[in-house]
Amino acid sequence: MKIEEEIKQKQFKSEYHKAMVNIIFTYNWLIKNQVEVLEPYGITLQQFNILRILRGQYPKPSTIKLIKERMLDRMSDCSRIVEKLRAKKLVERHLCVKDRRNVDVLITKKGLALLKKLDKIFEKSDKNLIALSDKELKTFNKLLDKLRRKNLKIKNRDYLNTADRLNNSTHKRQLNHKHLYNFF
Amino acid sequence: MKIEEEIKQKQFKSEYHKAMVNIIFTYNWLIKNQVEVLEPYGITLQQFNILRILRGQYPKPSTIKLIKERMLDRMSDCSRIVEKLRAKKLVERHLCVKDRRNVDVLITKKGLALLKKLDKIFEKSDKNLIALSDKELKTFNKLLDKLRRKNLKIKNRDYLNTADRLNNSTHKRQLNHKHLYNFF
DNA sequence: CGTAAATATATGTTATAACAGTATAAGTTA
DNA sequence: TAACTTATACTGTTATAACATATATTTACG
């Protein structure tokens, strides 16, 4: 549906402006779908994404640090999310003997089985979700990549570890917008 | 920058999958910029958007209901955000005499002045942000509109008022993803 | 070796998103 | 007009995002 109808706005002041709204609207539309699919299975989007990261490493365990990096996000709550997954018996945690600062996180059989089930669900729901042909998808991806040519002053990567974070204290709590997930 | 480099992933299993990640990544990239621009001015993105909605109606006042609708979101915290704006003297609140259930919210001179300043800032920062030509923007918007052809089972609009919300209690707290803003 | 620096994770704190529920006013109908 | 329904806004609650700090371990360096 055209974005103008979706949000009941007669017209935008420019194609540029329309593109901004369109990205935001489409993002919400997309996330909403994912969340609704996950809801009956009792896990959140964040938990789901961590499970997929763990599967990506399986049978190798992942440290909290590795998970954080894959989430491409500051994700200070990573420890706590992993703890919730552990409470559901979807992951195991072991102290790493080589470097006792690390915690090895491993997805369990139960976790793998859940992902397998969800794969099928998503395959079905996703197939009809993004309604573009393969050729259109390519154009679309190219445009998105080009769109972001200009780098932001503060890059995501600057915040990947505590040290960097502490060196930059110019900003206060304002970033209420965390959904930088890594799908794979 | 290509999305593969941005998130250090060698390749995606499909263009479809890449598009999903790309939308999410681009959204975060966009919001991050907005938030950083607003930060020095001491208002959040949500507050900023409500101010713009109020300016859109000015000199007419807006009810909380109207603001909620324009936000295109459940936005149960609307009252509280307006209260914060009032504390900063950016808006005024008056009891509506015609219908005493309503609260008339009006942007103040100070609020208008702040928006005017921010307009200039954003014009500068935005100009270089989305790096697409006008023709590319048109193609891009067309693709985004087409992308969403398939409607989600649960539409946003179903949640615009309390009555509708109460009639649908099939879901629990899961929707941690609110950034459906209305820019104008 | 001893001390400082760096690293990895866990925990504490505050604001707020996402609900649910309540209070008040207006509209509707018997 | 009373009784019921709907509409509008406000308030309460819980989980968590976005920090900041603390603790434990390893590495680096004099």
Short mmCIF file of C-alpha atoms (C1' of nucleotides) in Angstrom, two decimals, chain A residues 46 74 76 84 175 177-178, chain D residues 16-19 21 25-26:
data_model
loop_
_atom_site.label_atom_id
_atom_site.label_comp_id
_atom_site.label_asym_id
_atom_site.label_seq_id
_atom_site.Cartn_x
_atom_site.Cartn_y
_atom_site.Cartn_z
CA GLN A 46 16.38 -10.42 20.97
CA ARG A 74 26.00 -2.10 22.53
CA SER A 76 24.68 -4.22 27.54
CA LYS A 84 16.89 -15.86 30.46
CA LEU A 175 19.21 6.35 22.02
CA HIS A 177 16.08 2.75 19.23
CA LYS A 178 17.73 -0.57 19.47
"C1'" DT D 16 13.86 -3.78 29.70
"C1'" DA D 17 16.88 -0.35 26.94
"C1'" DA D 18 20.68 2.47 27.74
"C1'" DC D 19 23.64 3.60 30.17
"C1'" DT D 21 29.90 1.03 37.53
"C1'" DT D 25 40.95 -12.28 35.45
"C1'" DT D 26 44.65 -11.72 32.27
#
